[in-house]
Short mmCIF file of C-alpha atoms and ligand atoms in Angstrom, two decimals:
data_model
loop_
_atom_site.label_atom_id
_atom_site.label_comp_id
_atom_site.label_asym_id
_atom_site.label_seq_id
_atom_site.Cartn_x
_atom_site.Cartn_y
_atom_site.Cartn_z
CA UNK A 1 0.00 0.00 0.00
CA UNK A 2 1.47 3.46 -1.25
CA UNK A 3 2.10 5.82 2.30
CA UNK A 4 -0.26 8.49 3.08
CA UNK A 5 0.64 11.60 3.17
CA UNK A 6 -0.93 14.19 5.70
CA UNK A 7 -1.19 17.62 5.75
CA UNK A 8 0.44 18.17 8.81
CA UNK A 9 3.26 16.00 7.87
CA UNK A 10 3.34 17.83 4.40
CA UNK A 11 3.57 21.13 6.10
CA UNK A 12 6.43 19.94 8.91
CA UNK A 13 8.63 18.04 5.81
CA UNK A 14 8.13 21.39 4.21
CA UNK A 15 9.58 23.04 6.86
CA UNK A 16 12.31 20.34 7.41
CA UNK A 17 13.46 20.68 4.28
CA UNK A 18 13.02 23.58 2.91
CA UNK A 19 12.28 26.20 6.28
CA UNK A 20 8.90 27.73 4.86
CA UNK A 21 7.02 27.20 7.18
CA UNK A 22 7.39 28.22 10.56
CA UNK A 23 4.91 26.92 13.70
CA UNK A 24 3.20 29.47 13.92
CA UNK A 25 2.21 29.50 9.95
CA UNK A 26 1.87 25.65 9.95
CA UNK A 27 -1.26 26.38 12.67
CA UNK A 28 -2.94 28.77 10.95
CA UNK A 29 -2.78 26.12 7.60
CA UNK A 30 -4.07 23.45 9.82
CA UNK A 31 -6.70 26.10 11.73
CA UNK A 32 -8.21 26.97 7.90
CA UNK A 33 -7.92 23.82 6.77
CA UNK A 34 -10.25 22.13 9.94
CA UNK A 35 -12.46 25.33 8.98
CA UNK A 36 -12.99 24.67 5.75
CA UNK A 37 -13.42 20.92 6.99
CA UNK A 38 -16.38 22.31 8.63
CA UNK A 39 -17.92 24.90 5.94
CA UNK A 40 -17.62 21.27 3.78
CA UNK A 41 -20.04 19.66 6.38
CA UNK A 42 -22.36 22.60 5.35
CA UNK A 43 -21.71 22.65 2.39
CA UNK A 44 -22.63 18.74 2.17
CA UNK A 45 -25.80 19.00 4.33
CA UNK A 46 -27.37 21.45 1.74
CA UNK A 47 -31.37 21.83 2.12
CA UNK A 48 -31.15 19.20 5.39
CA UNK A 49 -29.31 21.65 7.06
CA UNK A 50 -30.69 24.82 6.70
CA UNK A 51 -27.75 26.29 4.88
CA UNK A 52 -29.48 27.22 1.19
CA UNK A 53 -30.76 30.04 0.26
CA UNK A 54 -30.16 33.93 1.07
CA UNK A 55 -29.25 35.54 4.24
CA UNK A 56 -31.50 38.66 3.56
CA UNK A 57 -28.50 41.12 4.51
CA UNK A 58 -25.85 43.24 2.18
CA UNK A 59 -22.05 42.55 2.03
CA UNK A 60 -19.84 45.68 1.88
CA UNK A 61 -19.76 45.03 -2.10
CA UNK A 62 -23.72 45.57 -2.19
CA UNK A 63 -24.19 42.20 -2.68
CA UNK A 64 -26.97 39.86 -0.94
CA UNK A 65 -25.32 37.52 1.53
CA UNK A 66 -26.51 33.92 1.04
CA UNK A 67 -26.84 32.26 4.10
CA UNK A 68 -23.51 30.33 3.54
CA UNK A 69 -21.51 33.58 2.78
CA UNK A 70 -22.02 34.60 6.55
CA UNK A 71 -21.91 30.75 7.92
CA UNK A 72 -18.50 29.73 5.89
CA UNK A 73 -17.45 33.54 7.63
CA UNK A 74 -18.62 32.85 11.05
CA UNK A 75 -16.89 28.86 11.11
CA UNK A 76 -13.58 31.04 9.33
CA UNK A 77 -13.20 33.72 12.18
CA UNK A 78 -14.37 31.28 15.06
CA UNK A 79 -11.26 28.85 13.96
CA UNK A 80 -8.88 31.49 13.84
CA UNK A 81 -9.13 34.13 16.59
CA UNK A 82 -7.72 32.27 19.68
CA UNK A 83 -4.74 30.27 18.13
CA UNK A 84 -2.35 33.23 18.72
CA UNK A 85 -1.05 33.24 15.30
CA UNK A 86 -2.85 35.97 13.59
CA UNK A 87 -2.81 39.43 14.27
CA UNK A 88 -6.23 40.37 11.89
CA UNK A 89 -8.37 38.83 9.61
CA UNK A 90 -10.59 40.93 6.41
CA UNK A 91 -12.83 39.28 4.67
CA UNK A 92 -15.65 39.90 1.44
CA UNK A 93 -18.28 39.44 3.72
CA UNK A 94 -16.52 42.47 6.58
CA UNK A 95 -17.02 46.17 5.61
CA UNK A 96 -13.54 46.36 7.76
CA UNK A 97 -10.61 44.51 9.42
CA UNK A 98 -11.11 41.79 12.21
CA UNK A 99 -8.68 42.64 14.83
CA UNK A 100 -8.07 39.19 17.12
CA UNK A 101 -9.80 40.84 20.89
CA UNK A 102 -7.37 41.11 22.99
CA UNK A 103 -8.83 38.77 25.14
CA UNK A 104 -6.43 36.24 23.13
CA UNK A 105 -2.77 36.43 22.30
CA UNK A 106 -2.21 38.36 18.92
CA UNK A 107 0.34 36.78 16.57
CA UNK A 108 2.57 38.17 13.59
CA UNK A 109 -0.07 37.05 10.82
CA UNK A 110 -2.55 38.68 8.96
CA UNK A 111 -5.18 36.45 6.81
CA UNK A 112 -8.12 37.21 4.54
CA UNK A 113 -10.30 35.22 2.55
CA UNK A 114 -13.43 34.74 0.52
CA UNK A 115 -15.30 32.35 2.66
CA UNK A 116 -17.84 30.96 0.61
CA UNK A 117 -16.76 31.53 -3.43
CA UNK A 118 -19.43 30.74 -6.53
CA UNK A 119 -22.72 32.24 -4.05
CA UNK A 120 -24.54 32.09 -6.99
CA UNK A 121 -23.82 28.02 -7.14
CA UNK A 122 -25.26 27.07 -3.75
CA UNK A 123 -28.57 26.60 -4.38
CA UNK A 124 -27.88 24.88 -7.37
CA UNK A 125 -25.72 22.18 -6.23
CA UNK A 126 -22.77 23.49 -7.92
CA UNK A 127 -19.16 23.53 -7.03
CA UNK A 128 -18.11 26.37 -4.73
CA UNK A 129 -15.17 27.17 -2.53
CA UNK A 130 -13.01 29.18 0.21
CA UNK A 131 -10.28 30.97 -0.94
CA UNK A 132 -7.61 32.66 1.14
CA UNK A 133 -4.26 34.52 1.26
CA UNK A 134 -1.53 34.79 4.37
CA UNK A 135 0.57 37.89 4.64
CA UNK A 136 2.66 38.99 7.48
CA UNK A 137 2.24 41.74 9.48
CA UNK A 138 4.56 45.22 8.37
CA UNK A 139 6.91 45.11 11.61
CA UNK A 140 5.99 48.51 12.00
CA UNK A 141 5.08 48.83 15.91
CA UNK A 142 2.39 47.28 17.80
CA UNK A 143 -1.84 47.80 16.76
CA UNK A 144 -2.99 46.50 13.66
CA UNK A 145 -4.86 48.55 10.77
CA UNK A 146 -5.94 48.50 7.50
CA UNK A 147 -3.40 49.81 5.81
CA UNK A 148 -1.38 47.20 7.31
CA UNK A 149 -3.06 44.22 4.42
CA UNK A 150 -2.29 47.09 1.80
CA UNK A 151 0.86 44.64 0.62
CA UNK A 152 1.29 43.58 -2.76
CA UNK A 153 0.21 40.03 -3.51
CA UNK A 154 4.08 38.75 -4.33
CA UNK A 155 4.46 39.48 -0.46
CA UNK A 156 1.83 36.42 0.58
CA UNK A 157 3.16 33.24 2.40
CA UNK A 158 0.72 31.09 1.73
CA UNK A 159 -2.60 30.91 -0.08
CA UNK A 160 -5.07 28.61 -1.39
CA UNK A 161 -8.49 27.35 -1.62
CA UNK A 162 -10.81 24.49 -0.97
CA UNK A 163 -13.42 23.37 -3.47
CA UNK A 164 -16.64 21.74 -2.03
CA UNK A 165 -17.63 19.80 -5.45
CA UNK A 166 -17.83 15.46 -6.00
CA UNK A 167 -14.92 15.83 -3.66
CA UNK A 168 -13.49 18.40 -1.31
CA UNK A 169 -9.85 19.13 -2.56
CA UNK A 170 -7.89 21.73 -0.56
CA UNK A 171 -4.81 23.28 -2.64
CA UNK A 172 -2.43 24.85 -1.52
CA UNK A 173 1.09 26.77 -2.16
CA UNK A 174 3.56 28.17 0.85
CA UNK A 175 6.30 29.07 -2.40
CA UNK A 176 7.18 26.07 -3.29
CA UNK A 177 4.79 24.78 -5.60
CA UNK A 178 1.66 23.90 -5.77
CA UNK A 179 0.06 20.35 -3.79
CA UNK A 180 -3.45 19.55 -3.25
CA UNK A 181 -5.38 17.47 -1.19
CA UNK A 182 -8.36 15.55 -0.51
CA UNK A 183 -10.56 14.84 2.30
CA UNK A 184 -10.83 11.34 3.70
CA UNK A 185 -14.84 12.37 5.16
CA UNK A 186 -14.23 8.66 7.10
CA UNK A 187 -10.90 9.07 9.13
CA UNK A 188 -11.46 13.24 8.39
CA UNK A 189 -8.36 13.81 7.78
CA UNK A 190 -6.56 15.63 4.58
CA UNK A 191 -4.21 13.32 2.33
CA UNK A 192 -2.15 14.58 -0.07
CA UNK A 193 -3.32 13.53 -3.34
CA UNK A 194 -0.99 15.48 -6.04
CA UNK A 195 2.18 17.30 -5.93
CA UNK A 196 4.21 20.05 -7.93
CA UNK A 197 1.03 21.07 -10.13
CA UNK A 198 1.69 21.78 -13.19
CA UNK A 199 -0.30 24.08 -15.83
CA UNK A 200 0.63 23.24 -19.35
CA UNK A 201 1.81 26.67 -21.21
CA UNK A 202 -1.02 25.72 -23.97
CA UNK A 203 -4.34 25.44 -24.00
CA UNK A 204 -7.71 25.16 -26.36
CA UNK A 205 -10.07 25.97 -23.55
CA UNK A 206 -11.35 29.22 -22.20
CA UNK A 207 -13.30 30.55 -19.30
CA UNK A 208 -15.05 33.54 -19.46
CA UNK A 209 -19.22 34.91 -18.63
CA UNK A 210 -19.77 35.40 -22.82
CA UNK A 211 -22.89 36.96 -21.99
CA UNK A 212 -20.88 40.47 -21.20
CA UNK A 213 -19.36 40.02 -24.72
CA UNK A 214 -20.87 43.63 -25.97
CA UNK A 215 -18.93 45.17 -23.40
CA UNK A 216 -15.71 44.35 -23.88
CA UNK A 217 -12.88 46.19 -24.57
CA UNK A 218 -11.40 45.64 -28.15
CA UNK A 219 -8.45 43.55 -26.99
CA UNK A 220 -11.01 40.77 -25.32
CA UNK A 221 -12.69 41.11 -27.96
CA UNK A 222 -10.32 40.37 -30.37
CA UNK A 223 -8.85 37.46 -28.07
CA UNK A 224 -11.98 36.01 -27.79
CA UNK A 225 -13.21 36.18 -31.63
CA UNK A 226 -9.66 34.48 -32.56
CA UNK A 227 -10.82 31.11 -30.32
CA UNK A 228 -14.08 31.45 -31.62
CA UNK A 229 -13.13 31.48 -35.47
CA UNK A 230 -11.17 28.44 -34.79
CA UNK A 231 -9.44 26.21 -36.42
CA UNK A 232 -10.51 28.49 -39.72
CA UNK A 233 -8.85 31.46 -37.92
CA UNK A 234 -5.51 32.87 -37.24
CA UNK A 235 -5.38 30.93 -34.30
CA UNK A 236 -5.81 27.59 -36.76
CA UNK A 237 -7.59 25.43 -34.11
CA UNK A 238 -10.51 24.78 -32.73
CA UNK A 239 -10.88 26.16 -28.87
CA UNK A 240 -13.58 25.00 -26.13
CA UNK A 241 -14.92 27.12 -23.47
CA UNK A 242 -16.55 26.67 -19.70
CA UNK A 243 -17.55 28.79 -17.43
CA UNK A 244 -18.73 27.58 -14.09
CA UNK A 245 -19.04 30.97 -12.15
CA UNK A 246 -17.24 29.88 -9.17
CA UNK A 247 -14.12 31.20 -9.84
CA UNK A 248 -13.13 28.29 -7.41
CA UNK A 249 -14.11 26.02 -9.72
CA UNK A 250 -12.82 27.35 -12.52
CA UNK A 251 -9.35 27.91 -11.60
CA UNK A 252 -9.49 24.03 -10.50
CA UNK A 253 -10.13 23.11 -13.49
CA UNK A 254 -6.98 25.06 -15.05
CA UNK A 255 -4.60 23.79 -12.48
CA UNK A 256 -5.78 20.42 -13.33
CA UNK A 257 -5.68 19.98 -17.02
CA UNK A 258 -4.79 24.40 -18.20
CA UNK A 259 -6.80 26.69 -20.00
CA UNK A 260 -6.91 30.76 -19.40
CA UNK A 261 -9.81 32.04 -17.39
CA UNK A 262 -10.43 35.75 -17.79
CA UNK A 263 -12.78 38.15 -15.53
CA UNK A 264 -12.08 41.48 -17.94
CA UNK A 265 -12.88 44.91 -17.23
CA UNK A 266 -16.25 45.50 -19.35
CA UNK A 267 -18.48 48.79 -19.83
CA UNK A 268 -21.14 47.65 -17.37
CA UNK A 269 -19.51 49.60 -14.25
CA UNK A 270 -16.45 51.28 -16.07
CA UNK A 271 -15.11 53.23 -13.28
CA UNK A 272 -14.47 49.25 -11.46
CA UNK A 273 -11.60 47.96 -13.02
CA UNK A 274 -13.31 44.34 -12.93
CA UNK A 275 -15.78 42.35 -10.90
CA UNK A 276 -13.32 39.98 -8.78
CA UNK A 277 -11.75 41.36 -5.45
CA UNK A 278 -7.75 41.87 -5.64
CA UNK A 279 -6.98 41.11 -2.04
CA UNK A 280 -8.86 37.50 -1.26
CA UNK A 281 -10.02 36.21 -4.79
CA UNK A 282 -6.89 37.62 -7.33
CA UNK A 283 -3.96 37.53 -4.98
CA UNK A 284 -4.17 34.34 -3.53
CA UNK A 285 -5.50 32.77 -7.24
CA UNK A 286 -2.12 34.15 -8.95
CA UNK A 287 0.06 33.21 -6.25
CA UNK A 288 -1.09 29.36 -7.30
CA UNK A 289 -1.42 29.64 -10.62
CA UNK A 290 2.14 31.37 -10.73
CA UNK A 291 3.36 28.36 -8.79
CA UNK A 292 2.26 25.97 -10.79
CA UNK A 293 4.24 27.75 -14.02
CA UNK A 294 1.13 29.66 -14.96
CA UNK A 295 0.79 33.26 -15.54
CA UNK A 296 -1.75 35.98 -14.34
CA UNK A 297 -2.61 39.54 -14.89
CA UNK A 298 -4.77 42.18 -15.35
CA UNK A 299 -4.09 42.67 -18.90
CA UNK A 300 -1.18 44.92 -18.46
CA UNK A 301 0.27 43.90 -15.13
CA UNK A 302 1.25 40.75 -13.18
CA UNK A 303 -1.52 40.90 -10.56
CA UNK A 304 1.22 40.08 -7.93
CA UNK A 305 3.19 43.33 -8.42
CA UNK A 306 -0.24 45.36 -7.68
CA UNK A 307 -0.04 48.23 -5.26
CA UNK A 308 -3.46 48.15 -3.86
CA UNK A 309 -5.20 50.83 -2.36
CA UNK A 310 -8.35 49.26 -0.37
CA UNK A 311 -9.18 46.49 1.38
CA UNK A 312 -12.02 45.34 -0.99
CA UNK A 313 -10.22 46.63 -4.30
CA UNK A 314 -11.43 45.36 -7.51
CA UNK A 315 -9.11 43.95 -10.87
CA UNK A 316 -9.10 42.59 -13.88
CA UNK A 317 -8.15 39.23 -14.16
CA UNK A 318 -6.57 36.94 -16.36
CA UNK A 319 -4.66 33.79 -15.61
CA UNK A 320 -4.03 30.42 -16.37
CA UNK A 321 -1.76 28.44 -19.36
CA UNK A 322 0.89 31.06 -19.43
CA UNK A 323 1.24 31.36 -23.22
CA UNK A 324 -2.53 32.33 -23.66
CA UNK A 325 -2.06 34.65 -20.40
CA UNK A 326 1.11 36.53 -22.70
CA UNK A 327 -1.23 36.53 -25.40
CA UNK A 328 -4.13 38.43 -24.46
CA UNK A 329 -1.94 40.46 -22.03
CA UNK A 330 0.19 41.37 -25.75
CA UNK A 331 -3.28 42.24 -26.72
CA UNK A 332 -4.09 45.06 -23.87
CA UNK A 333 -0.38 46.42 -24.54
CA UNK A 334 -1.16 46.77 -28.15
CA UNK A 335 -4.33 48.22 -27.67
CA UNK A 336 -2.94 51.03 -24.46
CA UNK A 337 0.15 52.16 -27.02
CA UNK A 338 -2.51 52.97 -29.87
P1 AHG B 401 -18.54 35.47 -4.89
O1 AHG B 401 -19.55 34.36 -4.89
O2 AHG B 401 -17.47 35.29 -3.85
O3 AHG B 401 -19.13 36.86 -4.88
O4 AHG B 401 -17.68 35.36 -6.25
C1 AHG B 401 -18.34 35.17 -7.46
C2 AHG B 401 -17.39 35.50 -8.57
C3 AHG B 401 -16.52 34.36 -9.03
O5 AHG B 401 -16.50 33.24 -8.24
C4 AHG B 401 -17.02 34.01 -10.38
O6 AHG B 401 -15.95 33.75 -11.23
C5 AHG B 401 -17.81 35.19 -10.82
O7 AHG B 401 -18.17 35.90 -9.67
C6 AHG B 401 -19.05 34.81 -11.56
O8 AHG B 401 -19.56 35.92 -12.19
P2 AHG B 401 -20.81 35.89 -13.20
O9 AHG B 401 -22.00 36.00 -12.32
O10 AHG B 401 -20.58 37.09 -14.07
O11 AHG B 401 -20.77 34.58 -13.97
MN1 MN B 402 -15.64 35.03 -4.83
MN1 MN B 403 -17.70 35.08 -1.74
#
């Protein structure tokens, strides 16, 4: 029988061998981890449970809260406040930063996430997810503020996601490639299932919502008709395209077998520069994809090397197979110098 390997003893030979990860970093891996452990119970439970269906409140964003958005954030903050190994937490479903109470030690960590990814999947028995991203606190005195997750996504430590679909795979990267695992429900425990993931640098598949297609901007446009035309085009074969809307989901799929997903900027709200959050959906999303010798940006920039501005900051997005991610990002550089 081949060994199993657990998280925990992925994250301590990780240390061992290569000193990423520190104790107090390995608990707040295992602390998500047994979180999103439980948002998967939820998740699994569906109508029996109570979970489906809409909270009747508004996110920060504007956006009405399912009821899972604020469980999957409730189970996520409840895990993580009294381990001692975060300082804050922000989250899409917080207006502003969760500073650990100081009726529990505060660590050097700071950690955000998208608890419940894909909201408009729930109901539907779709595939959905938790994403998150680890930074470290700016030494920079004691208190902790907002400004203090400003940081530039190439400055995260760890980040990953879980996807609640046929099975619950949690993947993860602490710099050193990309390794995923899956949940044994039985002994509950997470095994390592695959190791350095690889995206291939082509593709024929594309991700993105076509129904925003008449407002584009010319270089998606473009990008898009060349896939479309085929193997008849100038791109002289035939591409195929899914779109799950869990971005969870989606970026799964391209870690698993490539393909470029793309959330552009389009004319619907043209002062946002795109619909996905930079912070807990883009960051921690490039930082895998990167990992797993993929590429992502916003059409201009590598997503990692953004300064942002705000907590809840909005981007364009596209990543995945890194030669399609050059292409359309040769696209929006063509189109800026005109
Ligand atoms: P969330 O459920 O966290 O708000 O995120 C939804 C996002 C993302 O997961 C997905 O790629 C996209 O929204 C789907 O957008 P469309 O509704 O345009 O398909
Ligand atoms: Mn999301
Ligand atoms: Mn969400």
């Amino acid at each position: 029988m081949s060994q199993r390997v657990s998280l925990t003893q992925y994250l301590v030979e990780q240390q061992r061998e290569h000193g990423l990860i520190p104790a107090q970093l390995r608990l707040l891996i295992e602390v998500v981890a047994r979180a999103c452990k439980r948002i998967s119970i939820s998740v699994n439970k569906g109508a029996l449970g109570g979970v489906l269906g809409s909270a009747d409140t508004e996110n920060v964003q504007g956006e009405v809260q399912k009821k899972l958005d604020v469980i999957a954030n409730e189970v996520l903050i409840e895990a993580n406040e009294w381990g001692g190994h975060l300082a804050a937490m922000a989250s899409e479903e917080m207006d502003t930063i969760y500073v650990v109470p100081n009726r529990f030690p505060q660590g050097e960590y700071l950690l955000m996430f998208d608890p419940l990814d894909g909201s408009s999947n729930i109901d539907v028995n779709v595939s959905i997810g938790t994403i998150f991203s680890v930074m470290k606190k700016p030494e920079n005195g004691c208190g902790v503020e907002e400004q203090d997750f400003l940081q530039p996504g190439s400055q995260q430590v760890a980040a990953g996601y879980c996807v609640y679909g046929p099975q619950t795979t949690l993947v993860l990267t602490v710099g050193n490639g990309v390794a995923m695992f899956t949940l044994d429900r039985e002994q509950g425990s997470w095994v390592l299932t695959q190791e350095n993931v690889q995206i291939p640098a082509d593709t024929k598949e594309f991700a993105i919502n076509m129904s925003n297609m008449r407002h584009w901007a010319p270089p998606v446009k473009r990008y898009i008709d060349e896939c479309l035309a085929g193997k008849e085009g100038a791109r002289g074969k035939d591409f195929n395209m899914r779109w799950i809307a869990s971005m969870v989901a989606d970026v799964h799929r391209i870690l698993t077998r490539g393909g470029v997903f793309m959330y552009p900027w389009d004319k619907r709200e043209p002062n946002k520069p795109g619909k996905l959050r930079l912070m807990y959906e883009a960051n921690p999303m490039a930082f895998l994809v990167e990992q797993a010798g993929g590429a992502a940006t916003n059409g201009l920039q590598r997503i990692l090397d953004i300064q942002p501005g705000q907590l809840h900051e909005r981007v364009a997005v596209v990543l995945g197979s890194k030669n399609e991610v050059e292409r359309v990002t040769a696209y929006h550089r063509e189109d800026a110098a005109l």
